[in-house]
């Protein structure tokens, strides 16, 4: 079904996440979603029952009913200003149909997002030292203004935190558990979570959602995928070849390495892949090349998404590109299909039908008259500073900015 009619319907709450989703961060903070800034409590001190009874939760849900944007939801608003999509629209698209069409405004935890740690082996150009331990050394040298430097350190949940989190009746109603990081396939605690779900006897009812760079294949985790109702891997593809390696933070994991790991993943029966392209000004011009590569892959069990965009830092935003460059890119993507066929064996209600890859939103970005030479100047300085730290050469990799 087309859910866009719900995004701006004044008779519906602004976002469904507060009633049906929660994120637990590596420091224990509980939020309505991974992109939200407001904190509803901390799993080291509060149970989920405490959260649902709290004043913060009541205030948040009241604002959602009134369709008011809380300050802590600014990241979603910024993303929608760029492309029209965000985590808010994601929930309108993907929560179980009954929750999207029969709005009861009662708590039913359907989607639990757990960031077990910020341990990550890559240092992607659009990431930072709060989210990736590999970034910490560079982050301290760059000293960027938009980073909370008190959070630039290794952080992780404990087994006791997971036990406390799962000691709640709401856990038994979960439809999807999302494991993030850091890099979730490189975090041993995620196996403890999976074992916990098996002990509770609910693992077969749950869809496992993992956002991964696929640079590390943990056999114990891979073998556990078959125990879930379905495993959906969102695999980050921010470019191909040398551009992929620059954006992903160096030559310790190449695009050829990624292709090899993809071959292994595709041999697993219970796994559905989504090639997730996070759009920024460093890769939006190469969508034709990415599309050409995607055509070499078997998409019968895979999805493609161009829906996520970088909103911060602003100098990485796709819509600040020179209008001339945007126009050239727009001409090159005209013949790329905006819709693809959803894998027929998917458990999603859209299986076998057409779905929007997000390319329509890309076209809207490229049509914007929002070029910003000052931010492009900041981008070039950022890349120059990174080159000094990482022995790379942005002018060689991104010649369109010279």
CSV table of C-alpha atoms in Angstrom, one decimal:
chain,number,residue,atom,x,y,z
A,1,UNK,CA,0.0,0.0,0.0
A,2,UNK,CA,1.1,3.6,-0.5
A,3,UNK,CA,1.7,5.0,2.9
A,4,UNK,CA,2.6,8.6,1.9
A,5,UNK,CA,-1.0,9.6,2.5
A,6,UNK,CA,-0.4,9.0,6.2
A,7,UNK,CA,2.8,11.1,6.5
A,8,UNK,CA,0.9,14.4,6.6
A,9,UNK,CA,-2.6,13.4,7.6
A,10,UNK,CA,-3.7,16.0,10.2
A,11,UNK,CA,-6.1,13.5,11.8
A,12,UNK,CA,-3.3,11.1,12.7
A,13,UNK,CA,-0.4,11.4,15.2
A,14,UNK,CA,2.8,12.8,13.8
A,15,UNK,CA,4.8,9.6,14.4
A,16,UNK,CA,3.9,6.1,15.6
A,17,UNK,CA,7.3,5.4,17.2
A,18,UNK,CA,6.5,6.4,20.8
A,19,UNK,CA,3.7,3.8,21.1
A,20,UNK,CA,5.3,1.0,19.1
A,21,UNK,CA,9.1,1.4,19.0
A,22,UNK,CA,12.0,2.0,21.4
A,23,UNK,CA,15.8,2.3,21.1
A,24,UNK,CA,18.2,1.3,23.8
A,25,UNK,CA,21.7,2.9,23.3
A,26,UNK,CA,25.0,1.5,24.5
A,27,UNK,CA,25.1,3.9,27.4
A,28,UNK,CA,21.7,2.6,28.5
A,29,UNK,CA,19.6,5.6,27.4
A,30,UNK,CA,16.2,4.7,26.2
A,31,UNK,CA,14.7,6.8,23.3
A,32,UNK,CA,11.7,6.5,21.1
A,33,UNK,CA,13.9,6.0,18.1
A,34,UNK,CA,17.6,5.8,17.1
A,35,UNK,CA,17.5,9.3,15.6
A,36,UNK,CA,15.7,10.9,18.5
A,37,UNK,CA,17.6,13.1,20.9
A,38,UNK,CA,15.3,13.0,23.8
A,39,UNK,CA,15.9,10.5,26.6
A,40,UNK,CA,13.0,8.7,28.2
A,41,UNK,CA,15.0,6.9,30.8
A,42,UNK,CA,18.0,4.5,31.3
A,43,UNK,CA,17.8,0.7,31.3
A,44,UNK,CA,20.5,0.7,34.1
A,45,UNK,CA,17.9,2.4,36.3
A,46,UNK,CA,14.5,2.1,34.7
A,47,UNK,CA,12.4,-0.8,33.4
A,48,UNK,CA,10.3,-0.5,30.3
A,49,UNK,CA,7.2,-0.4,32.5
A,50,UNK,CA,8.8,2.6,34.3
A,51,UNK,CA,9.3,4.3,30.9
A,52,UNK,CA,5.7,3.9,29.8
A,53,UNK,CA,4.4,5.3,33.0
A,54,UNK,CA,6.8,8.3,33.0
A,55,UNK,CA,5.9,12.0,32.6
A,56,UNK,CA,8.4,12.2,29.7
A,57,UNK,CA,6.6,9.5,27.8
A,58,UNK,CA,3.2,11.1,28.4
A,59,UNK,CA,4.5,14.5,27.2
A,60,UNK,CA,6.0,13.0,24.1
A,61,UNK,CA,2.8,11.1,23.1
A,62,UNK,CA,0.7,14.2,23.7
A,63,UNK,CA,2.9,16.2,21.4
A,64,UNK,CA,2.6,13.5,18.8
A,65,UNK,CA,-1.2,13.5,19.0
A,66,UNK,CA,-1.1,17.2,18.4
A,67,UNK,CA,1.3,16.8,15.5
A,68,UNK,CA,4.0,19.0,17.1
A,69,UNK,CA,7.7,18.4,16.3
A,70,UNK,CA,9.6,17.9,19.6
A,71,UNK,CA,13.1,19.4,19.7
A,72,UNK,CA,14.5,15.9,20.0
A,73,UNK,CA,13.0,14.9,16.7
A,74,UNK,CA,14.8,17.5,14.7
A,75,UNK,CA,16.9,15.0,12.8
A,76,UNK,CA,13.8,13.4,11.2
A,77,UNK,CA,12.5,16.9,10.3
A,78,UNK,CA,15.9,17.8,8.7
A,79,UNK,CA,15.9,14.6,6.7
A,80,UNK,CA,12.4,15.2,5.4
A,81,UNK,CA,13.3,18.7,4.4
A,82,UNK,CA,16.0,17.2,2.2
A,83,UNK,CA,14.3,14.1,0.7
A,84,UNK,CA,10.8,13.8,2.2
A,85,UNK,CA,11.8,10.6,4.1
A,86,UNK,CA,12.9,9.9,7.6
A,87,UNK,CA,12.6,7.4,10.4
A,88,UNK,CA,9.2,8.8,11.1
A,89,UNK,CA,8.0,7.9,7.6
A,90,UNK,CA,9.9,4.5,7.9
A,91,UNK,CA,7.6,3.5,10.7
A,92,UNK,CA,4.5,4.5,8.7
A,93,UNK,CA,5.9,2.2,5.9
A,94,UNK,CA,7.0,-0.8,7.9
A,95,UNK,CA,5.2,-1.3,11.2
A,96,UNK,CA,2.6,-4.2,11.0
A,97,UNK,CA,-0.4,-3.2,8.9
A,98,UNK,CA,-2.8,-3.4,11.9
A,99,UNK,CA,-0.8,-0.8,13.8
A,100,UNK,CA,-0.8,1.5,10.8
A,101,UNK,CA,-4.4,1.3,9.9
A,102,UNK,CA,-6.1,0.8,13.3
A,103,UNK,CA,-4.7,3.7,15.3
A,104,UNK,CA,-5.5,2.9,18.9
A,105,UNK,CA,-2.7,5.0,20.6
A,106,UNK,CA,-2.1,2.2,23.1
A,107,UNK,CA,1.3,0.8,23.8
A,108,UNK,CA,2.3,-2.2,21.8
A,109,UNK,CA,6.0,-2.6,21.5
A,110,UNK,CA,6.5,-3.9,18.0
A,111,UNK,CA,10.0,-2.6,17.1
A,112,UNK,CA,12.9,-2.8,19.6
A,113,UNK,CA,16.2,-1.2,18.4
A,114,UNK,CA,19.3,-2.2,20.5
A,115,UNK,CA,22.6,-0.5,20.0
A,116,UNK,CA,24.7,-2.8,22.1
A,117,UNK,CA,28.0,-0.9,21.6
A,118,UNK,CA,29.8,1.6,19.4
A,119,UNK,CA,32.5,-0.9,18.6
A,120,UNK,CA,33.2,-0.6,14.8
A,121,UNK,CA,36.1,-1.6,12.6
A,122,UNK,CA,35.5,1.1,10.0
A,123,UNK,CA,35.5,4.9,10.1
A,124,UNK,CA,33.0,6.1,7.5
A,125,UNK,CA,33.2,9.6,6.3
A,126,UNK,CA,29.7,10.5,7.4
A,127,UNK,CA,30.2,8.9,10.8
A,128,UNK,CA,31.9,10.1,14.0
A,129,UNK,CA,33.7,9.1,17.2
A,130,UNK,CA,30.5,8.8,19.2
A,131,UNK,CA,29.2,5.9,17.0
A,132,UNK,CA,32.4,4.2,15.9
A,133,UNK,CA,35.4,3.3,18.0
A,134,UNK,CA,37.6,3.3,14.9
A,135,UNK,CA,36.8,7.0,14.6
A,136,UNK,CA,37.9,8.0,18.1
A,137,UNK,CA,41.6,8.8,17.3
A,138,UNK,CA,40.7,10.9,14.2
A,139,UNK,CA,37.8,12.6,16.0
A,140,UNK,CA,40.0,13.9,18.8
A,141,UNK,CA,42.4,15.4,16.2
A,142,UNK,CA,39.7,17.0,14.1
A,143,UNK,CA,37.8,18.4,17.2
A,144,UNK,CA,34.6,19.0,15.2
A,145,UNK,CA,32.0,21.3,16.6
A,146,UNK,CA,28.9,19.2,16.1
A,147,UNK,CA,30.3,16.2,18.1
A,148,UNK,CA,29.7,15.7,21.8
A,149,UNK,CA,33.3,15.0,22.7
A,150,UNK,CA,32.3,13.6,26.1
A,151,UNK,CA,30.7,10.7,24.2
A,152,UNK,CA,33.8,10.0,22.1
A,153,UNK,CA,34.9,6.8,23.8
A,154,UNK,CA,34.1,3.1,23.8
A,155,UNK,CA,30.6,2.4,25.3
A,156,UNK,CA,28.6,-0.8,25.6
A,157,UNK,CA,25.7,-2.5,27.4
A,158,UNK,CA,26.2,-5.4,29.7
A,159,UNK,CA,24.5,-8.8,30.1
A,160,UNK,CA,22.7,-7.4,33.2
A,161,UNK,CA,21.4,-4.5,31.1
A,162,UNK,CA,19.9,-7.0,28.6
A,163,UNK,CA,18.4,-9.1,31.4
A,164,UNK,CA,16.7,-6.0,32.8
A,165,UNK,CA,15.5,-4.9,29.4
A,166,UNK,CA,13.9,-8.3,28.7
A,167,UNK,CA,12.3,-8.5,32.1
A,168,UNK,CA,9.1,-7.0,30.8
A,169,UNK,CA,5.8,-8.5,29.4
A,170,UNK,CA,6.1,-6.0,26.4
A,171,UNK,CA,9.0,-8.0,25.1
A,172,UNK,CA,6.7,-10.9,24.3
A,173,UNK,CA,4.8,-8.8,21.8
A,174,UNK,CA,7.8,-7.7,19.7
A,175,UNK,CA,7.6,-8.2,16.0
A,176,UNK,CA,11.1,-6.9,15.1
A,177,UNK,CA,14.4,-6.6,16.9
A,178,UNK,CA,17.0,-4.3,15.2
A,179,UNK,CA,20.6,-4.8,16.2
A,180,UNK,CA,22.9,-1.8,15.4
A,181,UNK,CA,26.2,-0.4,16.6
A,182,UNK,CA,28.9,0.3,15.9
A,183,UNK,CA,29.1,-2.8,13.8
A,184,UNK,CA,26.6,-5.4,15.1
A,185,UNK,CA,28.3,-8.4,13.5
A,186,UNK,CA,31.5,-7.6,15.5
A,187,UNK,CA,29.7,-7.4,18.9
A,188,UNK,CA,29.6,-10.6,21.1
A,189,UNK,CA,26.8,-9.3,23.2
A,190,UNK,CA,24.4,-9.6,20.3
A,191,UNK,CA,24.8,-13.4,20.5
A,192,UNK,CA,23.7,-13.1,24.2
A,193,UNK,CA,20.6,-11.2,23.0
A,194,UNK,CA,19.8,-13.9,20.5
A,195,UNK,CA,20.2,-16.7,23.1
A,196,UNK,CA,18.0,-14.7,25.4
A,197,UNK,CA,15.2,-14.6,22.8
A,198,UNK,CA,15.6,-18.3,22.3
A,199,UNK,CA,15.3,-18.9,26.1
A,200,UNK,CA,12.1,-16.9,26.2
A,201,UNK,CA,10.7,-19.0,23.4
A,202,UNK,CA,9.8,-16.1,21.1
A,203,UNK,CA,12.7,-16.1,18.6
A,204,UNK,CA,10.7,-17.8,15.9
A,205,UNK,CA,8.1,-15.0,16.0
A,206,UNK,CA,10.6,-12.2,15.5
A,207,UNK,CA,12.1,-10.6,12.4
A,208,UNK,CA,15.8,-9.8,13.0
A,209,UNK,CA,16.9,-6.5,11.5
A,210,UNK,CA,20.6,-5.8,11.2
A,211,UNK,CA,22.3,-2.7,9.8
A,212,UNK,CA,25.8,-3.8,8.8
A,213,UNK,CA,28.9,-2.9,6.8
A,214,UNK,CA,29.3,-6.7,6.3
A,215,UNK,CA,33.0,-6.4,6.8
A,216,UNK,CA,33.0,-9.1,9.5
A,217,UNK,CA,31.2,-12.4,9.2
A,218,UNK,CA,30.6,-14.0,12.7
A,219,UNK,CA,29.8,-17.7,12.1
A,220,UNK,CA,27.9,-18.0,15.4
A,221,UNK,CA,25.6,-15.1,14.5
A,222,UNK,CA,25.1,-16.3,11.0
A,223,UNK,CA,24.1,-19.7,12.1
A,224,UNK,CA,21.6,-18.2,14.5
A,225,UNK,CA,19.7,-16.4,11.7
A,226,UNK,CA,17.8,-19.5,10.8
A,227,UNK,CA,16.1,-19.5,14.2
A,228,UNK,CA,14.2,-16.2,13.4
A,229,UNK,CA,11.1,-15.7,11.5
A,230,UNK,CA,13.2,-13.8,9.0
A,231,UNK,CA,16.5,-12.0,9.0
A,232,UNK,CA,16.8,-8.7,7.1
A,233,UNK,CA,20.3,-7.4,6.5
A,234,UNK,CA,20.6,-3.7,5.6
A,235,UNK,CA,24.0,-3.7,3.9
A,236,UNK,CA,25.6,-0.3,3.5
A,237,UNK,CA,26.7,0.5,-0.1
A,238,UNK,CA,27.8,4.1,-0.3
A,239,UNK,CA,29.6,3.7,-3.6
A,240,UNK,CA,31.7,1.3,-5.6
A,241,UNK,CA,35.4,0.8,-6.1
A,242,UNK,CA,37.8,3.4,-4.8
A,243,UNK,CA,34.9,5.8,-3.8
A,244,UNK,CA,33.4,3.1,-1.6
A,245,UNK,CA,36.8,2.6,0.2
A,246,UNK,CA,37.3,6.4,0.7
A,247,UNK,CA,33.8,6.8,2.1
A,248,UNK,CA,34.2,3.7,4.3
A,249,UNK,CA,37.4,5.0,5.8
A,250,UNK,CA,40.4,3.4,4.1
A,251,UNK,CA,41.8,0.3,2.4
A,252,UNK,CA,41.4,-2.1,5.3
A,253,UNK,CA,38.2,-3.3,3.7
A,254,UNK,CA,37.8,-3.1,0.0
A,255,UNK,CA,34.8,-3.2,-2.3
A,256,UNK,CA,36.1,-6.6,-3.6
A,257,UNK,CA,36.1,-7.8,0.1
A,258,UNK,CA,32.4,-6.7,0.3
A,259,UNK,CA,31.5,-8.6,-2.9
A,260,UNK,CA,33.1,-11.8,-1.5
A,261,UNK,CA,31.2,-11.5,1.8
A,262,UNK,CA,27.9,-10.9,-0.2
A,263,UNK,CA,28.4,-14.2,-1.9
A,264,UNK,CA,28.6,-16.0,1.4
A,265,UNK,CA,25.5,-14.2,2.8
A,266,UNK,CA,23.5,-15.1,-0.3
A,267,UNK,CA,23.9,-18.8,0.5
A,268,UNK,CA,21.9,-18.4,3.7
A,269,UNK,CA,18.2,-19.4,3.3
A,270,UNK,CA,16.5,-17.2,5.9
A,271,UNK,CA,18.1,-13.9,4.9
A,272,UNK,CA,16.7,-11.0,2.9
A,273,UNK,CA,19.2,-8.3,1.8
A,274,UNK,CA,18.5,-4.6,1.4
A,275,UNK,CA,21.2,-2.7,-0.4
A,276,UNK,CA,21.1,0.5,1.6
A,277,UNK,CA,22.6,3.6,0.0
A,278,UNK,CA,23.0,6.5,2.4
A,279,UNK,CA,22.9,9.6,0.1
A,280,UNK,CA,25.3,12.5,0.4
A,281,UNK,CA,27.0,14.9,-2.0
A,282,UNK,CA,30.0,12.5,-2.3
A,283,UNK,CA,27.9,9.7,-3.9
A,284,UNK,CA,24.7,11.0,-5.3
A,285,UNK,CA,26.4,11.8,-8.6
A,286,UNK,CA,27.4,8.1,-9.0
A,287,UNK,CA,24.0,6.6,-8.7
A,288,UNK,CA,24.2,5.4,-12.3
A,289,UNK,CA,27.4,3.5,-11.5
A,290,UNK,CA,25.8,2.0,-8.3
A,291,UNK,CA,22.7,1.1,-10.3
A,292,UNK,CA,24.9,-0.6,-12.9
A,293,UNK,CA,26.6,-2.7,-10.2
A,294,UNK,CA,23.2,-3.6,-8.6
A,295,UNK,CA,22.1,-5.0,-11.9
A,296,UNK,CA,24.9,-7.6,-11.6
A,297,UNK,CA,23.4,-8.8,-8.4
A,298,UNK,CA,20.5,-11.2,-8.0
A,299,UNK,CA,17.7,-9.0,-6.7
A,300,UNK,CA,15.2,-11.7,-6.5
A,301,UNK,CA,15.8,-11.9,-2.7
A,302,UNK,CA,17.0,-8.4,-2.3
A,303,UNK,CA,15.7,-4.8,-1.9
A,304,UNK,CA,17.3,-1.5,-2.9
A,305,UNK,CA,16.9,1.7,-0.9
A,306,UNK,CA,18.0,5.2,-1.7
A,307,UNK,CA,15.8,6.6,1.0
A,308,UNK,CA,18.3,7.6,3.7
A,309,UNK,CA,20.1,10.9,3.5
A,310,UNK,CA,22.9,12.6,5.4
A,311,UNK,CA,21.5,15.7,7.2
A,312,UNK,CA,24.4,16.4,9.6
A,313,UNK,CA,27.1,17.6,9.1
A,314,UNK,CA,25.5,20.0,6.7
A,315,UNK,CA,28.6,20.1,4.4
A,316,UNK,CA,27.8,16.4,3.4
A,317,UNK,CA,24.2,17.2,2.4
A,318,UNK,CA,23.4,16.1,-1.2
A,319,UNK,CA,21.2,19.2,-1.9
A,320,UNK,CA,24.1,21.7,-1.5
A,321,UNK,CA,25.8,20.5,-4.7
A,322,UNK,CA,26.2,23.1,-7.5
A,323,UNK,CA,23.0,23.2,-9.5
A,324,UNK,CA,25.0,22.4,-12.7
A,325,UNK,CA,26.2,19.2,-11.2
A,326,UNK,CA,22.8,18.3,-10.0
A,327,UNK,CA,21.3,18.9,-13.4
A,328,UNK,CA,23.9,16.7,-15.0
A,329,UNK,CA,23.2,13.9,-12.5
A,330,UNK,CA,19.5,14.3,-13.0
A,331,UNK,CA,19.9,13.7,-16.8
A,332,UNK,CA,22.0,10.6,-16.1
A,333,UNK,CA,19.4,8.9,-13.9
A,334,UNK,CA,16.3,9.5,-16.0
A,335,UNK,CA,16.2,5.9,-17.3
A,336,UNK,CA,16.8,4.2,-14.0
A,337,UNK,CA,13.6,2.5,-12.7
A,338,UNK,CA,12.0,4.2,-9.8
A,339,UNK,CA,10.2,1.0,-8.7
A,340,UNK,CA,11.4,-2.6,-8.4
A,341,UNK,CA,9.6,-5.9,-7.7
A,342,UNK,CA,9.6,-6.9,-4.0
A,343,UNK,CA,11.1,-10.4,-3.5
A,344,UNK,CA,8.3,-12.9,-3.9
A,345,UNK,CA,9.4,-15.0,-1.0
A,346,UNK,CA,9.5,-12.1,1.4
A,347,UNK,CA,7.2,-12.2,4.5
A,348,UNK,CA,6.3,-8.6,3.9
A,349,UNK,CA,2.7,-7.8,2.8
A,350,UNK,CA,4.2,-6.2,-0.3
A,351,UNK,CA,5.9,-9.4,-1.5
A,352,UNK,CA,5.7,-9.8,-5.3
A,353,UNK,CA,4.4,-6.2,-5.8
A,354,UNK,CA,6.3,-3.0,-6.8
A,355,UNK,CA,8.0,-0.9,-4.2
A,356,UNK,CA,9.5,2.6,-4.4
A,357,UNK,CA,13.3,2.5,-4.1
A,358,UNK,CA,13.5,6.1,-3.0
A,359,UNK,CA,14.8,7.3,-6.4
A,360,UNK,CA,11.8,9.6,-6.7
A,361,UNK,CA,13.1,11.4,-3.6
A,362,UNK,CA,16.6,11.6,-5.2
A,363,UNK,CA,15.1,13.3,-8.2
A,364,UNK,CA,13.4,15.8,-6.0
A,365,UNK,CA,16.7,16.6,-4.3
A,366,UNK,CA,18.5,17.1,-7.6
A,367,UNK,CA,15.7,19.5,-8.7
A,368,UNK,CA,16.3,21.8,-5.7
A,369,UNK,CA,17.9,25.2,-6.3
A,370,UNK,CA,19.8,25.0,-3.0
A,371,UNK,CA,23.5,25.1,-4.0
A,372,UNK,CA,25.7,26.3,-1.2
A,373,UNK,CA,29.3,27.3,-2.2
A,374,UNK,CA,30.2,28.0,1.5
A,375,UNK,CA,29.3,24.5,2.6
A,376,UNK,CA,31.1,23.0,-0.3
A,377,UNK,CA,34.1,25.0,0.8
A,378,UNK,CA,33.8,23.5,4.3
A,379,UNK,CA,33.5,20.0,2.7
A,380,UNK,CA,36.7,20.4,0.8
A,381,UNK,CA,38.5,21.5,4.0
A,382,UNK,CA,37.1,18.5,5.9
A,383,UNK,CA,38.3,16.2,3.2
A,384,UNK,CA,41.7,17.8,3.2
A,385,UNK,CA,42.0,17.4,6.9
A,386,UNK,CA,41.0,13.7,6.6
A,387,UNK,CA,43.6,13.2,3.9
A,388,UNK,CA,46.3,14.4,6.2
A,389,UNK,CA,45.2,11.9,8.9
A,390,UNK,CA,44.4,9.0,6.6
A,391,UNK,CA,46.9,9.3,3.7
A,392,UNK,CA,44.1,9.5,1.2
A,393,UNK,CA,43.5,11.9,-1.8
A,394,UNK,CA,40.1,13.4,-2.2
A,395,UNK,CA,40.9,15.2,-5.4
A,396,UNK,CA,41.7,11.9,-7.0
A,397,UNK,CA,38.6,10.2,-5.7
A,398,UNK,CA,36.1,13.0,-6.1
A,399,UNK,CA,37.3,15.0,-9.2
A,400,UNK,CA,33.9,16.7,-9.6
A,401,UNK,CA,34.7,18.9,-6.6
A,402,UNK,CA,38.0,20.3,-8.0
